[in-house]
Tab-separated table of C-alpha atoms in Angstrom:
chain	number	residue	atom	x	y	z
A	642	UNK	CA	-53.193	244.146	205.062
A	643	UNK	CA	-55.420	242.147	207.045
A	644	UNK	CA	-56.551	238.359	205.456
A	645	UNK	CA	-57.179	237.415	202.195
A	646	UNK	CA	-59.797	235.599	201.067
A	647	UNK	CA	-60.631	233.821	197.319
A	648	UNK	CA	-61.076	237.738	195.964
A	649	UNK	CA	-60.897	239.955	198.717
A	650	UNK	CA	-58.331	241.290	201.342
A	651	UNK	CA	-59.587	242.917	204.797
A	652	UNK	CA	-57.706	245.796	205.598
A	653	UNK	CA	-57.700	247.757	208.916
A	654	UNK	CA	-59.929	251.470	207.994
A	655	UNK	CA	-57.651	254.199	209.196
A	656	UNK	CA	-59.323	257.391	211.012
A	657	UNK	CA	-59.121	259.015	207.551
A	658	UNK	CA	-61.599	256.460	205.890
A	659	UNK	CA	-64.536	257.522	208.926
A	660	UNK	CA	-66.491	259.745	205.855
A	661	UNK	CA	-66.035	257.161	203.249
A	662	UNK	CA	-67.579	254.644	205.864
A	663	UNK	CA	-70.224	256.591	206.659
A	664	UNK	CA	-70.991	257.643	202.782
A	665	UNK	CA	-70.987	253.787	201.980
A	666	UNK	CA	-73.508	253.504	204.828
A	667	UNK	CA	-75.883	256.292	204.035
A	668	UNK	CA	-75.220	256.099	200.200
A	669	UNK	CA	-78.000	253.430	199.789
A	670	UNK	CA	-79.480	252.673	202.935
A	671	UNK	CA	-83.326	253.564	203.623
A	672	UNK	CA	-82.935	255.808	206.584
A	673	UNK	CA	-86.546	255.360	207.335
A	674	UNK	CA	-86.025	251.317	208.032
A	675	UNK	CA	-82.661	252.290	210.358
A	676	UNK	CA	-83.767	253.639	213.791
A	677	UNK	CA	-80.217	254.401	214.636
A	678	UNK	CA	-78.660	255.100	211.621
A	679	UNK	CA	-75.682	257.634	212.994
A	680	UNK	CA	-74.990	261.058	211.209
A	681	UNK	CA	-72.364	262.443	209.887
A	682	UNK	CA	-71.424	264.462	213.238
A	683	UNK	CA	-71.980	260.848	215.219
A	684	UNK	CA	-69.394	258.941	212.839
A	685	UNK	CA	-66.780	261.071	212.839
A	686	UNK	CA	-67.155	261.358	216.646
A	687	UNK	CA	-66.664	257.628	216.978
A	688	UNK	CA	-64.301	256.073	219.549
A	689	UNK	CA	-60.614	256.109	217.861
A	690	UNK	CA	-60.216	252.467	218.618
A	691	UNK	CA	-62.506	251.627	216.145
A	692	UNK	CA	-60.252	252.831	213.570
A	693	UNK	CA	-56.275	252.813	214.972
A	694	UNK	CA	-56.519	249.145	216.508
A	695	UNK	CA	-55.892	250.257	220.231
A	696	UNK	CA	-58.920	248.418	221.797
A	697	UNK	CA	-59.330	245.222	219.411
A	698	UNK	CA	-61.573	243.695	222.290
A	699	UNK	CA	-63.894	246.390	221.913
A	700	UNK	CA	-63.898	246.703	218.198
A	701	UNK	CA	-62.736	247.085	214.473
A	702	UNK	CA	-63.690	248.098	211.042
A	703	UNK	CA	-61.976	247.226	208.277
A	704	UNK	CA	-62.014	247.601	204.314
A	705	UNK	CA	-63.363	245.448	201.822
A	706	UNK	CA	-61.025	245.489	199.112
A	707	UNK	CA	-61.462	243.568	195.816
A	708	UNK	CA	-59.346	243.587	192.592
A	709	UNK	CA	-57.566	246.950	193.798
A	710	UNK	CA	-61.063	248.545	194.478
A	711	UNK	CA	-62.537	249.179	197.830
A	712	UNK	CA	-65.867	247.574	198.121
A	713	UNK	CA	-67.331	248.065	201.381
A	714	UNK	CA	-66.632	247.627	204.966
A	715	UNK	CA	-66.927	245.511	207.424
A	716	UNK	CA	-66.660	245.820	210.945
A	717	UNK	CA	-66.995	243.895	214.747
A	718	UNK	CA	-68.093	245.375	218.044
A	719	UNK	CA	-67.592	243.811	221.611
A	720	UNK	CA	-67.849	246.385	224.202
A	721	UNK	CA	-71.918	246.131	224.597
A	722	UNK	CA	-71.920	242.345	224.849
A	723	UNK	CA	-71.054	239.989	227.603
A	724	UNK	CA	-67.129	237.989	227.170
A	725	UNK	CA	-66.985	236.089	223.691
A	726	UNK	CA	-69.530	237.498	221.904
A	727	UNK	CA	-68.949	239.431	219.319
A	728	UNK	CA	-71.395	241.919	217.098
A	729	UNK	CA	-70.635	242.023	212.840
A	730	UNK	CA	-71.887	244.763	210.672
A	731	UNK	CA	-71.537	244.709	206.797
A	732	UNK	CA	-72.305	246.954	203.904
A	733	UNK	CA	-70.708	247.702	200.827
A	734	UNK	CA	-70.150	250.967	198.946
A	735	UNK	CA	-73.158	250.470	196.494
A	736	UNK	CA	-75.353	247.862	194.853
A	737	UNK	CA	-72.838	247.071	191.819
A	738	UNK	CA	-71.320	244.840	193.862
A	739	UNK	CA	-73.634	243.080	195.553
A	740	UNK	CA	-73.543	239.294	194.522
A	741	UNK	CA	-69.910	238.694	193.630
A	742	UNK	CA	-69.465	236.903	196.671
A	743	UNK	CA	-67.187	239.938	198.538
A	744	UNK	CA	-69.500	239.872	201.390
A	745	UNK	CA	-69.844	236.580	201.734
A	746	UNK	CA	-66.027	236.495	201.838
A	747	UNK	CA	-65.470	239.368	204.185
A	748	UNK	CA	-67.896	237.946	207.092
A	749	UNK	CA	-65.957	234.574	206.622
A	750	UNK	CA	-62.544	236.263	207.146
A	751	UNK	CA	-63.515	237.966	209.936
A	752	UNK	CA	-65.251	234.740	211.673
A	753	UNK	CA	-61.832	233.278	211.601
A	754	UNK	CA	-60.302	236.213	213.031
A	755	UNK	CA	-62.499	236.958	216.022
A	756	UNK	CA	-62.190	233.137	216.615
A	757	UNK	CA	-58.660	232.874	216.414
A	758	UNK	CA	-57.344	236.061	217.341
A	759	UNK	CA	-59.669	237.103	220.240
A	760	UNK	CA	-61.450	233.978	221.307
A	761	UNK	CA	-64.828	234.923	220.181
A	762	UNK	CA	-67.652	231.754	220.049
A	763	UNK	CA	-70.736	233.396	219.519
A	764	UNK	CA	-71.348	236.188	216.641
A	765	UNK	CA	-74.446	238.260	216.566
A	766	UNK	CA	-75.606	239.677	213.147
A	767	UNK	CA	-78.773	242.245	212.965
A	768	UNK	CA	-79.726	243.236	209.849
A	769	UNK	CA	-83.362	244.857	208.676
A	770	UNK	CA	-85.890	241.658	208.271
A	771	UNK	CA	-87.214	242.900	205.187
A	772	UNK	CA	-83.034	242.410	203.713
A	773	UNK	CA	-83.761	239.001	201.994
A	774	UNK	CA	-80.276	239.012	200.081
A	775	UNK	CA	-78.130	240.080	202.690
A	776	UNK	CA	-80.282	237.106	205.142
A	777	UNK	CA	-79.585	234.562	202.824
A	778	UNK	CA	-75.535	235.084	202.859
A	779	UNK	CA	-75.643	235.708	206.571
A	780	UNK	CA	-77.474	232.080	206.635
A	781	UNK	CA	-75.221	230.625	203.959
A	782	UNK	CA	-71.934	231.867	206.516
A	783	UNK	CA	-73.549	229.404	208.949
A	784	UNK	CA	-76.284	232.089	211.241
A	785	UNK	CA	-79.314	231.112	212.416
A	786	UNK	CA	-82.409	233.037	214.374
A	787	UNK	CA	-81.597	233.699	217.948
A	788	UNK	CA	-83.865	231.465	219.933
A	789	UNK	CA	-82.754	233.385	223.395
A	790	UNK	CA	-83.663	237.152	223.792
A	791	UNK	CA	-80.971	239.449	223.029
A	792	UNK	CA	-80.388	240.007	227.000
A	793	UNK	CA	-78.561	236.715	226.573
A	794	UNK	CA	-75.969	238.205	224.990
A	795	UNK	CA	-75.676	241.877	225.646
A	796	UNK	CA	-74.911	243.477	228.804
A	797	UNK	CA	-77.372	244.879	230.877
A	798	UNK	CA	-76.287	248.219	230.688
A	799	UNK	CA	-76.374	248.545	227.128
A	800	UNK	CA	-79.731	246.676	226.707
A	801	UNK	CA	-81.632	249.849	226.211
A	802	UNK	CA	-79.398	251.679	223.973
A	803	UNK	CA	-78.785	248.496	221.709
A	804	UNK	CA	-81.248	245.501	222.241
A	805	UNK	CA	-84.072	247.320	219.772
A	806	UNK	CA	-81.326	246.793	217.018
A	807	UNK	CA	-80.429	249.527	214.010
A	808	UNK	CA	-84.379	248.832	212.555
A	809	UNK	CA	-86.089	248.657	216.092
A	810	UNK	CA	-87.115	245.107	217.206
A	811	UNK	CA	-90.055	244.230	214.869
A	812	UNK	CA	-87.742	244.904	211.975
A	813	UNK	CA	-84.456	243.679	213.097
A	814	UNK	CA	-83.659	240.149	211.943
A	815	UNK	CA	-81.346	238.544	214.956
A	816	UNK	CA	-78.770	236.302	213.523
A	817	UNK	CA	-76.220	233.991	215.323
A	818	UNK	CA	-73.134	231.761	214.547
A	819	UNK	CA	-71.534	229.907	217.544
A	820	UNK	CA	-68.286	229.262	216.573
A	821	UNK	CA	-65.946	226.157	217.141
A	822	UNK	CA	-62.519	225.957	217.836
């Protein structure tokens, strides 16, 4: 077990839970909004440290589990941006449990962790413009629109494959926290 929040606990995904992850992803996601959506071959294919916790300054994903049900996931990436910035992703497994607060929890368990745990003061958050609900939690957890381009935060090398965001950059929504010690 990772952290638990009011109704939630975060736990570390295991390289067994890659095709549940990726099932919550596509299950209800418009793959006409996401540019870069992976598939199924992509996921599974993913670096192991994602997963088994080898490279935790590169990044994680982890569970959403609430009342003994897993929710969602929840994950943070560091190896395309510059030192002590950190990327979040978030989706859970379908609508049913959207507004219960779980994601609202999750991102605020994990702030504290890549704050506390790997030093982390800035946190990037991309989601598709047009995703009014999940905006307003993201904005409720304290982000706010990027006012510098995304080259201020990613490294140069990785600006191609990853500064368009998932929905390309007229429909990604660029989110930031700066967090405090």
């Amino acid at each position: 077990m990772f952290q638990s929040g009011q109704d939630i606990v975060l736990l570390h995904a295991q390289p067994e839970d890659r095709r549940k992850i990726y099932l919550w992803l596509c299950g209800w996601s418009d793959r006409e909004v996401y540019k870069e959506l992976p598939n199924l071959e992509e996921m599974m294919d993913e670096d192991d440290y994602f997963y088994d916790g080898s490279s935790p300054g590169k990044g994680m994903y982890f569970i959403i589990r609430a009342d003994q049900e897993e929710v969602g996931c929840i994950s943070y990436t560091c190896f395309h941006l510059k030192s002590g910035v950190a990327e979040f992703d978030i989706w859970l497994n379908d609508e049913s449990v959207c507004g219960k607060g779980y994601g609202y929890q999750a991102i605020m368990l994990l702030l504290d962790h890549v704050r506390n745990v790997l030093k982390i003061h800035t946190v990037l958050i991309r989601p598709y413009r047009k995703n009014h609900r999940a905006i307003h939690v993201y904005k409720k957890c304290g982000f706010v629109p990027m006012l510098l381009p995304i080259s201020a935060y990613m490294k140069e090398e990785f600006l191609e494959i990853y500064g368009a965001g998932d929905c390309g950059v007229e429909d990604t929504e660029n989110l930031i926290r700066t967090l405090s010690d």
